């Protein structure tokens, strides 16, 4: 893996843009580099809103990419996994193939190192703070997804502290949210069901807290004057929000450092450790501990405005990229559009598009349900044993149209990797459940981290899908056209094909005043062969004539079977001798077949030709009639000669 002589840590995580995820990625990259490790981040964007499309199958393919045996350490962020069965799949592959130290963040996993949060005490300090410092008694709690362990434990901790103070929790004072921003309105509706708002609303994460504040503002309520609101996690967004959010800060940076250090510490032993992250209550404006600071508000607004401007620019750039990608008709030209827009990806240093071998070589591509590879990581992975880099931006420079083949378990070709510690992010390229390959990003700067964008990834995936569809459509059109103009028995053109292409050649000969030869050929004795030996033998005999026409081929020749036993040939010629050579080659081919076929019949054909420089009034039909007239005279003479031989 990476083939640079260094140990490699694998990080398995969903949605790398999330606050927790980005901090883990950023800090692990720094710490791994300090200790001389490579870091390979395998990431999916999840499957939000894509039920039934097969999209989640394509997203899951990235976890089939690595060779689990080759890791020197693995870190899991299992609570970020948003696809059903993802946890079980990754843990199963680790148990089956890996022997390195494994660290689980925030989710306890038996038999591995765990870095956890003491959820049983997680809400204690902030609940006491609201009660003791701010004198609140009517307190509501918005927890996360019902049944999820961290959501239930945070709720349990809140209930325990409220009971300790003897404060009742009303019927409409507990609401199960989604750990996201989508249920602020529903939560406020629930809390108001008894006709009064609570004095404080404690939320089990910052996203839900911010959504509650937004909804309270919409209803004309002030935070913290009318209702105190607090969060949990310590997201940067909450610091710049107005009002700034009182929260519990979880030291994600410390978790990431500890994860890498655990792997380094246990390279040579099987000892398992459980460590705990530090929690700190951070009082701000939303609970009333700080007054509204106009300077902080201005700074927050400036930061928000900057983020919005950057977001609008990226959105616009990616929209134009999608338009440009729609015009790309081949994999080899994909790099041109990528090179134009990749600089909108914050802080990137290197970027590679790695594709399946069949796609890279322009072959027909099957869905993963039809075609996959057996072995480590399961079946139908969307990756072939050999992968190809088909777009490469190295050190921020486009390498042009490339095709670099490599073993997929190397992750990237040797020529793109140096001996320094590597940090790459791998995300799948797919259209629904059709796997095409993966993107590989690395980032420069001190933190070795930047944003990856799901919209960018989807645009690249859709572009490859469109290229494949375009080429398939062209192949189908070509196939249909061939079916329309080709004689399926002999492989020569049929009458339609001959009229189309021979007509063009005859017209060109007129314009250039070049000599052209038209040959009419009629197979002799087809009916007796059909009647005596069967139509399958008759078809075989027709193919012999067709083969003789192909064997006599000269530059520019167009050959066709225009009827049951009738053939036509046209080609440009410079002299009469060229035509006689063609006839001799054709007849030798038939003679050679008759000598070695072992058939109870012989294959013969009669021909006639018209060669010359077409005059203005000459037509292809006229040349064909003249050659046919000669052919029929020869046919009668050939029949007479064969009858004499039989006597």
Coordinates of C-alpha atoms in Angstrom, one line a residue:
X1 CA 0.0 0.0 0.0
X2 CA 1.6 3.3 -1.3
X3 CA 4.8 1.2 -1.8
X4 CA 7.0 3.9 -0.3
X5 CA 8.4 1.8 2.6
X6 CA 6.3 3.5 5.3
X7 CA 3.6 2.1 7.5
X8 CA 0.1 3.0 6.6
X9 CA -2.9 3.9 8.8
X10 CA -6.4 3.5 7.3
X11 CA -9.2 5.9 8.4
X12 CA -12.8 4.8 7.6
X13 CA -15.2 7.6 7.8
X14 CA -18.4 9.1 6.2
X15 CA -19.0 12.7 5.0
X16 CA -15.5 14.1 5.5
X17 CA -16.8 17.7 5.4
X18 CA -18.6 17.4 8.7
X19 CA -17.1 19.3 11.7
X20 CA -16.2 16.2 13.7
X21 CA -15.0 14.4 10.6
X22 CA -12.9 17.3 9.3
X23 CA -11.2 17.8 12.7
X24 CA -10.4 14.1 12.9
X25 CA -9.0 14.0 9.4
X26 CA -7.0 17.1 9.8
X27 CA -5.4 16.2 13.1
X28 CA -4.7 12.6 12.2
X29 CA -3.0 13.8 9.0
X30 CA -0.7 16.0 11.1
X31 CA 0.1 13.4 13.7
X32 CA 0.6 10.6 11.2
X33 CA 3.1 12.7 9.3
X34 CA 4.9 13.6 12.5
X35 CA 5.3 9.9 13.3
X36 CA 6.3 9.0 9.7
X37 CA 3.1 7.1 8.8
X38 CA 1.1 7.3 5.6
X39 CA -2.6 8.0 6.1
X40 CA -5.3 6.6 3.7
X41 CA -8.8 8.0 4.3
X42 CA -11.6 5.9 2.8
X43 CA -14.7 8.1 2.7
X44 CA -18.3 7.9 1.5
X45 CA -20.7 10.8 1.4
X46 CA -23.5 8.5 2.6
X47 CA -26.9 7.9 1.0
X48 CA -29.2 10.7 2.1
X49 CA -32.5 10.8 0.1
X50 CA -31.5 8.1 -2.3
X51 CA -33.6 5.1 -1.1
X52 CA -34.1 2.5 -3.8
X53 CA -31.7 4.1 -6.4
X54 CA -28.8 1.8 -5.6
X55 CA -26.7 4.9 -4.8
X56 CA -25.7 3.5 -1.4
X57 CA -24.3 0.4 -3.1
X58 CA -22.0 2.6 -5.1
X59 CA -20.9 4.6 -2.1
X60 CA -20.1 1.4 -0.2
X61 CA -17.6 0.3 -2.8
X62 CA -14.9 2.4 -1.5
X63 CA -14.6 0.1 1.5
X64 CA -13.8 -2.8 -0.9
X65 CA -10.8 -0.9 -2.3
X66 CA -8.0 -1.5 0.3
X67 CA -6.1 -4.6 1.1
X68 CA -7.0 -4.9 4.8
X69 CA -4.0 -7.2 5.5
X70 CA -1.6 -4.4 4.6
X71 CA -2.7 -1.8 7.2
X72 CA -0.4 -1.1 10.1
X73 CA -3.3 0.6 12.0
X74 CA -7.0 1.3 11.4
X75 CA -9.2 4.1 12.9
X76 CA -13.0 3.8 12.7
X77 CA -15.5 6.7 12.9
X78 CA -18.5 4.3 13.0
X79 CA -21.1 6.8 14.2
X80 CA -20.6 8.8 11.0
X81 CA -21.7 5.8 8.9
X82 CA -25.1 6.6 7.4
X83 CA -25.6 3.5 5.2
X84 CA -27.3 0.5 6.7
X85 CA -24.9 -2.4 6.9
X86 CA -21.8 -0.3 6.5
X87 CA -20.5 -0.8 10.0
X88 CA -21.0 -4.5 9.9
X89 CA -19.3 -4.8 6.5
X90 CA -16.2 -2.8 7.5
X91 CA -15.9 -4.5 10.9
X92 CA -16.3 -7.9 9.3
X93 CA -13.5 -7.3 6.8
X94 CA -11.2 -6.0 9.5
X95 CA -11.9 -9.1 11.7
X96 CA -11.3 -11.4 8.8
X97 CA -8.2 -9.9 7.2
X98 CA -6.5 -7.4 9.6
X99 CA -4.0 -8.1 12.4
X100 CA -3.0 -4.5 13.1
X101 CA -4.1 -2.2 16.0
X102 CA -7.7 -0.9 15.5
X103 CA -9.1 2.2 17.2
X104 CA -12.8 3.1 17.4
X105 CA -13.8 6.7 18.0
X106 CA -17.0 7.4 20.1
X107 CA -18.5 4.0 19.5
X108 CA -17.4 1.1 21.8
X109 CA -16.2 -2.0 19.9
X110 CA -15.2 -5.1 21.7
X111 CA -11.7 -6.3 21.3
X112 CA -10.2 -3.1 19.9
X113 CA -8.9 0.2 21.3
X114 CA -11.7 2.7 22.1
X115 CA -11.6 6.4 22.5
X116 CA -15.0 7.3 24.0
X117 CA -17.0 10.1 25.6
X118 CA -18.3 9.4 29.1
X119 CA -21.9 9.7 27.9
X120 CA -23.3 8.8 31.3
X121 CA -21.9 12.1 32.6
X122 CA -22.0 14.1 29.3
X123 CA -24.9 16.5 30.1
X124 CA -24.2 16.8 33.8
X125 CA -22.1 20.0 34.0
X126 CA -24.2 22.0 31.5
X127 CA -27.5 20.9 33.2
X128 CA -26.1 22.0 36.6
X129 CA -24.9 25.2 35.0
X130 CA -28.4 26.1 33.7
X131 CA -29.9 25.3 37.1
X132 CA -27.4 26.8 39.5
X133 CA -26.0 29.7 37.5
X134 CA -29.2 30.8 35.8
X135 CA -31.8 29.5 38.2
X136 CA -33.9 27.6 35.7
X137 CA -36.3 24.8 36.7
X138 CA -38.6 24.3 33.7
X139 CA -36.0 22.7 31.4
X140 CA -36.6 20.8 28.1
X141 CA -34.3 18.4 26.4
X142 CA -33.9 17.7 22.7
X143 CA -32.0 14.5 22.3
X144 CA -30.9 12.6 19.1
X145 CA -32.3 9.6 17.2
X146 CA -34.5 7.4 19.4
X147 CA -32.8 4.2 20.3
X148 CA -29.3 5.4 19.5
X149 CA -27.0 4.8 22.4
X150 CA -25.4 8.3 22.7
X151 CA -28.9 10.0 22.4
X152 CA -30.4 7.8 25.1
X153 CA -27.4 8.2 27.4
X154 CA -27.4 12.0 27.1
X155 CA -31.1 12.0 27.9
X156 CA -30.6 9.7 30.8
X157 CA -27.8 12.0 32.2
X158 CA -30.1 15.0 31.9
X159 CA -33.0 13.1 33.7
X160 CA -30.6 12.0 36.5
X161 CA -29.4 15.6 37.3
X162 CA -33.0 17.0 37.2
X163 CA -34.1 14.2 39.6
X164 CA -31.2 15.1 41.9
X165 CA -32.5 18.7 42.2
X166 CA -36.1 17.4 42.6
X167 CA -37.2 19.2 39.4
X168 CA -40.0 17.4 37.5
X169 CA -39.7 16.9 33.7
X170 CA -43.0 17.8 32.0
X171 CA -44.8 15.6 29.6
X172 CA -43.8 17.8 26.7
X173 CA -40.3 18.5 27.8
X174 CA -38.4 15.7 26.0
X175 CA -38.2 15.5 22.2
X176 CA -36.3 13.0 20.0
X177 CA -34.5 14.8 17.1
X178 CA -32.2 13.8 14.3
X179 CA -28.8 15.1 15.3
X180 CA -29.2 17.5 12.4
X181 CA -31.0 20.7 11.5
X182 CA -34.3 19.4 10.3
X183 CA -36.5 19.2 13.4
X184 CA -36.2 22.5 15.1
X185 CA -39.8 23.4 14.2
X186 CA -41.2 20.1 15.3
X187 CA -39.3 20.3 18.6
X188 CA -40.7 23.8 19.4
X189 CA -44.2 22.7 18.5
X190 CA -43.8 19.8 21.0
X191 CA -42.4 22.0 23.7
X192 CA -45.3 24.4 23.3
X193 CA -48.0 21.7 23.4
X194 CA -48.9 22.5 27.0
X195 CA -49.3 26.2 26.2
X196 CA -46.0 27.5 27.7
X197 CA -42.4 27.5 26.5
X198 CA -39.7 26.0 28.8
X199 CA -37.2 28.4 30.5
X200 CA -34.4 26.5 28.8
X201 CA -33.9 24.0 26.0
X202 CA -30.8 21.8 26.3
X203 CA -29.9 20.0 23.0
X204 CA -27.8 16.9 22.6
X205 CA -25.8 18.5 19.8
X206 CA -25.0 21.9 18.3
X207 CA -26.8 21.3 15.0
X208 CA -30.2 20.8 16.7
X209 CA -29.5 23.7 19.1
X210 CA -28.9 26.1 16.2
X211 CA -32.1 24.9 14.5
X212 CA -34.1 25.5 17.7
X213 CA -32.7 29.1 18.0
X214 CA -33.7 29.7 14.4
X215 CA -37.2 28.6 15.1
X216 CA -37.6 30.5 18.3
X217 CA -36.5 33.7 16.4
X218 CA -39.1 33.0 13.8
X219 CA -41.7 32.9 16.6
X220 CA -40.6 36.2 18.0
X221 CA -38.8 34.7 21.1
X222 CA -35.4 36.0 22.1
X223 CA -32.4 33.8 23.2
X224 CA -31.4 34.0 26.0
X225 CA -33.9 36.6 27.3
X226 CA -37.0 34.4 26.8
X227 CA -35.5 30.9 26.4
X228 CA -32.0 29.7 27.1
X229 CA -30.6 27.3 24.5
X230 CA -27.5 25.1 24.8
X231 CA -25.8 22.6 22.5
X232 CA -23.2 19.9 22.6
X233 CA -20.0 19.2 20.5
X234 CA -18.4 22.6 20.3
X235 CA -18.7 23.2 16.6
X236 CA -17.0 26.3 15.1
X237 CA -20.3 27.3 13.6
X238 CA -21.8 27.8 17.1
X239 CA -19.0 30.2 18.1
X240 CA -19.8 32.6 15.2
X241 CA -23.5 32.3 15.4
X242 CA -25.6 35.2 16.7
X243 CA -26.2 34.6 19.6
X244 CA -23.0 32.6 20.1
X245 CA -23.9 29.1 21.4
X246 CA -23.3 27.8 24.9
X247 CA -22.1 24.3 24.4
X248 CA -20.1 21.3 25.6
X249 CA -16.8 21.3 23.8
X250 CA -15.6 17.8 22.9
X251 CA -11.9 17.8 22.1
X252 CA -11.9 16.0 18.8
X253 CA -8.3 17.1 18.1
X254 CA -7.2 15.3 21.2
X255 CA -9.2 12.2 20.2
X256 CA -7.4 12.1 16.8
X257 CA -4.0 12.5 18.4
X258 CA -4.7 9.7 20.9
X259 CA -5.9 7.4 18.0
X260 CA -2.6 7.7 16.1
X261 CA -0.6 7.4 19.3
X262 CA -2.5 4.3 20.3
X263 CA -1.6 2.7 17.0
X264 CA 2.1 3.7 17.4
X265 CA 2.2 2.4 21.0
X266 CA 0.7 -1.0 20.3
X267 CA 2.5 -2.0 17.1
X268 CA 4.2 -4.9 18.9
X269 CA 1.5 -6.1 21.3
X270 CA -2.1 -7.1 21.6
X271 CA -3.0 -5.0 24.6
X272 CA -6.3 -3.1 24.3
X273 CA -6.8 0.3 25.9
X274 CA -9.9 2.5 26.4
X275 CA -9.4 6.2 26.6
X276 CA -11.8 9.1 27.1
X277 CA -12.1 12.4 25.4
X278 CA -12.1 15.6 27.5
X279 CA -15.4 17.6 27.8
X280 CA -15.6 21.2 28.7
X281 CA -18.6 23.5 29.2
X282 CA -18.2 26.7 27.1
X283 CA -20.6 29.4 28.4
X284 CA -21.6 32.0 25.7
X285 CA -24.4 34.4 24.9
X286 CA -27.2 31.8 24.3
X287 CA -27.3 31.0 28.1
X288 CA -26.8 34.6 29.2
X289 CA -23.2 34.2 30.5
X290 CA -21.9 36.6 28.0
X291 CA -23.4 39.8 26.7
X292 CA -23.8 40.4 23.0
X293 CA -20.4 41.7 21.9
X294 CA -20.8 43.9 18.9
X295 CA -17.2 43.2 17.8
X296 CA -17.8 39.5 18.0
X297 CA -21.1 39.9 16.1
X298 CA -19.3 41.8 13.4
X299 CA -16.6 39.3 13.2
X300 CA -19.1 36.5 13.0
X301 CA -21.1 38.2 10.3
X302 CA -17.9 38.9 8.3
X303 CA -16.9 35.2 8.6
X304 CA -20.4 34.2 7.6
X305 CA -20.4 36.6 4.6
X306 CA -17.0 35.3 3.5
X307 CA -18.2 31.7 3.8
X308 CA -21.3 32.5 1.8
X309 CA -19.3 34.3 -0.9
X310 CA -16.9 31.3 -1.2
X311 CA -19.8 28.9 -1.3
X312 CA -21.6 30.9 -4.0
X313 CA -18.4 31.0 -6.1
X314 CA -17.9 27.2 -5.7
X315 CA -21.5 26.6 -6.5
X316 CA -21.3 28.7 -9.7
X317 CA -18.0 27.2 -10.7
X318 CA -19.3 23.6 -10.3
X319 CA -22.4 24.5 -12.3
X320 CA -20.2 25.6 -15.2
X321 CA -18.1 22.5 -14.7
X322 CA -21.2 20.4 -15.1
X323 CA -22.0 22.1 -18.4
X324 CA -18.4 21.7 -19.7
X325 CA -18.4 18.0 -18.6
X326 CA -21.5 17.4 -20.6
X327 CA -19.5 18.0 -23.8
X328 CA -16.8 15.5 -23.0
X329 CA -17.1 12.4 -25.2
X330 CA -14.1 10.4 -24.2
X331 CA -12.3 9.4 -21.0
X332 CA -9.1 10.8 -22.4
X333 CA -10.5 14.3 -22.6
X334 CA -11.8 14.3 -19.0
X335 CA -8.6 15.9 -17.6
X336 CA -9.1 19.1 -19.6
X337 CA -12.3 20.1 -17.7
X338 CA -10.9 18.8 -14.4
X339 CA -7.8 20.9 -14.8
X340 CA -9.9 24.0 -15.4
X341 CA -12.0 23.7 -12.2
X342 CA -9.9 21.7 -9.7
X343 CA -8.5 24.9 -8.3
X344 CA -11.9 25.5 -6.6
X345 CA -11.1 22.5 -4.3
X346 CA -9.6 24.2 -1.3
X347 CA -5.9 23.5 -0.6
X348 CA -5.6 20.5 -3.0
X349 CA -2.1 19.4 -4.0
X350 CA -2.7 16.2 -6.0
X351 CA -5.8 14.8 -7.6
X352 CA -6.2 11.6 -9.6
X353 CA -9.1 9.8 -11.3
X354 CA -8.5 6.0 -11.1
X355 CA -10.8 3.9 -13.3
X356 CA -11.6 0.3 -13.8
X357 CA -9.6 -1.3 -16.5
X358 CA -12.6 -2.0 -18.8
X359 CA -13.7 1.6 -18.6
X360 CA -10.2 3.0 -19.0
X361 CA -9.8 0.8 -22.2
X362 CA -13.2 1.8 -23.6
X363 CA -14.7 -1.7 -23.3
X364 CA -18.4 -2.4 -22.5
X365 CA -19.1 -1.9 -18.8
X366 CA -21.5 -4.1 -16.8
X367 CA -23.2 -3.2 -13.6
X368 CA -21.7 -4.4 -10.4
X369 CA -24.5 -6.8 -10.0
X370 CA -23.4 -8.5 -13.2
X371 CA -19.6 -8.1 -13.0
X372 CA -17.3 -7.9 -10.0
X373 CA -14.2 -9.5 -8.6
X374 CA -14.0 -12.2 -6.1
X375 CA -11.7 -12.1 -3.1
X376 CA -10.9 -9.8 -0.1
X377 CA -13.5 -7.2 0.4
X378 CA -16.4 -9.1 -1.2
X379 CA -17.8 -9.4 -4.6
X380 CA -19.1 -6.9 -7.1
X381 CA -16.8 -4.2 -5.9
X382 CA -16.7 -2.0 -8.9
X383 CA -12.9 -2.3 -9.0
X384 CA -10.8 -4.5 -11.3
X385 CA -7.5 -6.0 -10.2
X386 CA -5.8 -3.6 -12.5
X387 CA -6.8 0.1 -12.3
X388 CA -5.8 3.0 -14.6
X389 CA -5.1 6.6 -13.7
X390 CA -6.9 8.5 -16.5
X391 CA -6.7 12.1 -15.2
X392 CA -3.8 13.4 -13.1
X393 CA -3.2 16.8 -11.5
X394 CA 0.2 16.4 -9.8
X395 CA 1.6 19.3 -7.7
X396 CA -1.3 21.4 -9.1
X397 CA -0.2 20.8 -12.7
X398 CA -2.2 18.9 -15.3
X399 CA -0.2 15.9 -16.6
X400 CA -2.3 15.8 -19.8
X401 CA -3.9 12.7 -21.3
X402 CA -2.5 9.8 -19.3
X403 CA -3.1 6.1 -18.9
X404 CA -1.1 4.7 -16.0
X405 CA -2.0 1.1 -15.1
X406 CA -1.4 -0.3 -11.6
X407 CA -2.4 -3.0 -9.1
X408 CA -5.5 -1.7 -7.3
X409 CA -4.1 -2.7 -3.8
X410 CA -1.3 -0.2 -4.3
X411 CA -4.0 2.5 -4.3
X412 CA -1.9 4.7 -6.6
X413 CA 0.9 4.0 -9.1
X414 CA 4.5 4.1 -7.8
X415 CA 5.4 6.9 -10.1
X416 CA 2.9 9.2 -8.4
X417 CA 4.2 8.5 -4.9
X418 CA 7.4 9.6 -3.2
X419 CA 9.1 8.5 -0.1
X420 CA 7.6 11.2 2.2
X421 CA 4.6 10.3 4.4
X422 CA 1.5 10.3 2.2
X423 CA -2.0 11.4 3.1
X424 CA -4.7 10.7 0.5
X425 CA -8.5 10.7 0.6
X426 CA -10.2 8.1 -1.5
X427 CA -13.9 8.5 -2.5
X428 CA -15.9 6.3 -4.9
X429 CA -16.8 7.2 -8.5
X430 CA -20.0 5.6 -9.4
X431 CA -23.5 6.1 -11.0
X432 CA -26.0 4.4 -8.6
X433 CA -24.7 0.8 -8.3
X434 CA -22.4 1.0 -11.3
X435 CA -18.9 1.3 -9.9
X436 CA -16.4 3.1 -12.2
X437 CA -13.4 3.7 -9.9
X438 CA -12.4 6.3 -7.3
X439 CA -10.9 9.8 -6.8
X440 CA -7.7 10.3 -4.8
X441 CA -7.0 13.7 -3.2
X442 CA -4.1 15.0 -1.3
X443 CA -3.8 18.4 0.2
X444 CA -0.9 20.7 0.8
X445 CA -0.1 23.2 3.6
X446 CA 0.6 22.6 7.2
X447 CA -2.7 20.8 8.0
X448 CA -2.7 18.4 5.1
X449 CA -6.4 18.7 4.9
X450 CA -9.0 20.4 2.6
X451 CA -12.6 20.0 1.6
X452 CA -13.9 17.4 -0.7
X453 CA -17.2 18.1 -2.3
X454 CA -20.0 15.7 -3.0
X455 CA -21.2 17.9 -5.9
X456 CA -17.8 17.7 -7.5
X457 CA -17.8 13.9 -7.0
X458 CA -21.3 13.5 -8.5
X459 CA -20.4 15.7 -11.5
X460 CA -17.3 13.5 -12.3
X461 CA -19.3 10.3 -11.8
X462 CA -22.1 11.6 -14.0
X463 CA -19.7 12.7 -16.7
X464 CA -18.1 9.2 -16.8
X465 CA -21.6 7.7 -17.0
X466 CA -22.4 10.0 -19.9
X467 CA -19.2 9.1 -21.7
X468 CA -20.0 5.4 -21.3
X469 CA -23.6 6.0 -22.5
X470 CA -22.4 8.1 -25.4
X471 CA -20.0 5.4 -26.6
X472 CA -22.5 2.7 -26.1
X473 CA -25.0 4.6 -28.1
X474 CA -22.5 5.1 -30.9
X475 CA -21.6 1.4 -30.8
X476 CA -25.3 0.6 -31.0
X477 CA -25.8 3.0 -33.9
X478 CA -22.8 1.5 -35.7
X479 CA -24.2 -2.0 -35.0
X480 CA -27.7 -1.1 -36.3
X481 CA -26.2 0.6 -39.3
X482 CA -24.2 -2.5 -40.1
X483 CA -27.3 -4.7 -39.7
X484 CA -29.0 -2.4 -42.2
X485 CA -26.3 -2.4 -44.8
X486 CA -24.5 -5.8 -44.1
X487 CA -25.3 -9.3 -45.4
X488 CA -25.2 -11.3 -42.2
X489 CA -24.4 -14.6 -44.1
X490 CA -21.2 -13.6 -45.9
X491 CA -20.2 -10.4 -44.0
X492 CA -20.2 -8.4 -47.2
X493 CA -22.4 -5.4 -47.8
X494 CA -26.0 -6.1 -48.8
X495 CA -27.7 -4.2 -51.7
X496 CA -28.4 -1.1 -49.5
X497 CA -24.8 -0.9 -48.5
X498 CA -23.5 -1.4 -52.0
X499 CA -25.8 1.3 -53.4
X500 CA -24.7 3.7 -50.7
X501 CA -20.9 3.2 -50.8
X502 CA -20.4 2.1 -54.4
X503 CA -22.5 5.1 -55.5
X504 CA -20.1 7.4 -53.6
X505 CA -17.1 5.7 -55.1
X506 CA -18.5 5.9 -58.6
X507 CA -19.2 9.6 -58.2
X508 CA -15.7 10.2 -56.9
X509 CA -14.2 8.5 -60.0
X510 CA -16.3 10.8 -62.2
X511 CA -15.0 13.9 -60.4
X512 CA -11.3 12.8 -60.4
X513 CA -11.5 11.2 -63.9
X514 CA -10.1 8.0 -62.3
X515 CA -10.6 4.5 -63.7
X516 CA -13.1 2.2 -61.9
X517 CA -14.0 -1.4 -62.3
X518 CA -17.4 -2.9 -61.6
X519 CA -17.7 -6.7 -61.4
X520 CA -20.9 -8.7 -61.5
X521 CA -20.7 -12.2 -60.1
X522 CA -23.3 -15.0 -60.0
X523 CA -22.8 -18.3 -58.2
X524 CA -23.3 -21.3 -60.5
X525 CA -25.5 -24.2 -59.4
X526 CA -26.8 -23.0 -56.1
X527 CA -30.3 -24.6 -56.6
X528 CA -29.0 -28.2 -57.1
X529 CA -26.8 -27.8 -53.9
X530 CA -29.9 -26.6 -52.0
X531 CA -32.1 -29.3 -53.4
X532 CA -29.7 -32.2 -53.0
X533 CA -27.7 -31.3 -49.9
X534 CA -29.9 -28.9 -48.0
X535 CA -30.0 -25.1 -47.6
X536 CA -27.3 -25.2 -44.9
X537 CA -24.9 -26.5 -47.6
X538 CA -26.1 -23.8 -50.0
X539 CA -25.4 -21.2 -47.4
X540 CA -21.9 -22.6 -46.9
X541 CA -21.3 -22.4 -50.7
X542 CA -22.4 -18.8 -50.8
X543 CA -19.9 -18.1 -48.0
X544 CA -17.1 -19.6 -50.1
X545 CA -17.9 -17.1 -52.8
X546 CA -17.9 -14.3 -50.3
X547 CA -14.6 -15.4 -48.9
X548 CA -13.1 -15.5 -52.4
X549 CA -14.2 -11.9 -52.9
X550 CA -12.5 -10.9 -49.6
X551 CA -9.3 -12.9 -50.5
X552 CA -9.0 -11.0 -53.8
X553 CA -9.4 -7.6 -52.0
X554 CA -7.6 -4.6 -53.4
X555 CA -7.4 -1.0 -51.9
X556 CA -10.8 0.7 -52.1
X557 CA -12.7 -2.5 -52.8
X558 CA -16.4 -2.7 -52.0
X559 CA -18.0 -6.1 -52.1
X560 CA -21.6 -7.1 -51.7
X561 CA -24.1 -9.9 -52.0
X562 CA -27.0 -8.1 -53.6
X563 CA -29.4 -11.0 -54.1
X564 CA -29.7 -14.8 -53.4
X565 CA -26.7 -15.9 -55.5
X566 CA -25.7 -12.5 -57.0
X567 CA -22.6 -10.5 -56.0
X568 CA -21.2 -7.2 -57.0
X569 CA -17.7 -5.7 -56.6
X570 CA -16.4 -2.2 -57.3
X571 CA -12.9 -0.8 -56.8
X572 CA -10.7 1.9 -58.3
X573 CA -8.0 0.7 -60.7
X574 CA -5.2 2.2 -62.7
X575 CA -5.1 -0.3 -65.6
X576 CA -6.8 -3.4 -67.1
X577 CA -4.1 -5.6 -65.7
X578 CA -5.3 -4.8 -62.1
X579 CA -8.7 -6.2 -63.0
X580 CA -7.3 -9.4 -64.6
X581 CA -5.2 -10.0 -61.4
X582 CA -8.3 -9.6 -59.3
X583 CA -10.2 -12.2 -61.4
X584 CA -7.3 -14.7 -61.2
X585 CA -7.1 -14.4 -57.4
X586 CA -10.8 -14.8 -57.1
X587 CA -10.8 -18.0 -59.3
X588 CA -7.7 -19.4 -57.5
X589 CA -9.5 -19.1 -54.2
X590 CA -12.5 -21.1 -55.5
X591 CA -10.2 -23.8 -57.0
X592 CA -8.2 -24.1 -53.8
X593 CA -11.5 -24.6 -51.8
X594 CA -12.8 -27.3 -54.2
X595 CA -9.5 -29.3 -54.0
X596 CA -9.5 -29.5 -50.2
X597 CA -13.2 -29.2 -49.2
X598 CA -14.1 -32.9 -49.3
X599 CA -17.6 -31.9 -50.3
X600 CA -19.6 -33.9 -52.8
X601 CA -20.1 -30.7 -54.8
X602 CA -17.9 -28.0 -56.2
X603 CA -18.4 -24.2 -55.8
X604 CA -18.2 -22.2 -59.0
X605 CA -19.1 -18.7 -60.0
X606 CA -19.3 -16.7 -63.3
X607 CA -18.4 -13.1 -63.6
X608 CA -18.2 -10.2 -66.0
X609 CA -16.7 -6.8 -65.5
X610 CA -16.8 -3.2 -66.9
X611 CA -13.7 -1.1 -66.4
X612 CA -13.1 2.4 -67.5
X613 CA -13.1 6.1 -66.7
X614 CA -16.8 7.1 -66.2
X615 CA -18.1 9.8 -68.6
X616 CA -20.4 12.6 -67.4
X617 CA -23.5 10.7 -68.5
X618 CA -22.3 7.3 -67.2
X619 CA -24.1 5.8 -64.1
X620 CA -23.2 3.0 -61.7
X621 CA -26.4 1.2 -62.8
X622 CA -25.1 1.3 -66.4
X623 CA -21.8 -0.2 -65.5
X624 CA -23.5 -2.9 -63.4
X625 CA -25.8 -3.8 -66.4
X626 CA -22.8 -4.0 -68.8
X627 CA -20.9 -6.3 -66.3
X628 CA -24.0 -8.4 -65.8
X629 CA -24.5 -8.9 -69.5
X630 CA -21.0 -10.1 -69.9
X631 CA -21.4 -12.3 -66.7
X632 CA -24.5 -14.0 -68.1
X633 CA -22.7 -14.8 -71.4
X634 CA -19.8 -16.3 -69.4
X635 CA -22.3 -18.2 -67.2
X636 CA -23.7 -19.9 -70.3
X637 CA -20.3 -20.7 -71.6
X638 CA -19.1 -22.1 -68.2
X639 CA -22.1 -24.4 -68.0
X640 CA -21.4 -25.7 -71.5
X641 CA -17.8 -26.4 -70.6
X642 CA -18.7 -28.3 -67.4
X643 CA -21.3 -30.4 -69.2
X644 CA -18.7 -31.4 -71.7
X645 CA -16.3 -32.5 -69.0
X646 CA -19.1 -34.6 -67.4
X647 CA -19.6 -36.5 -70.7

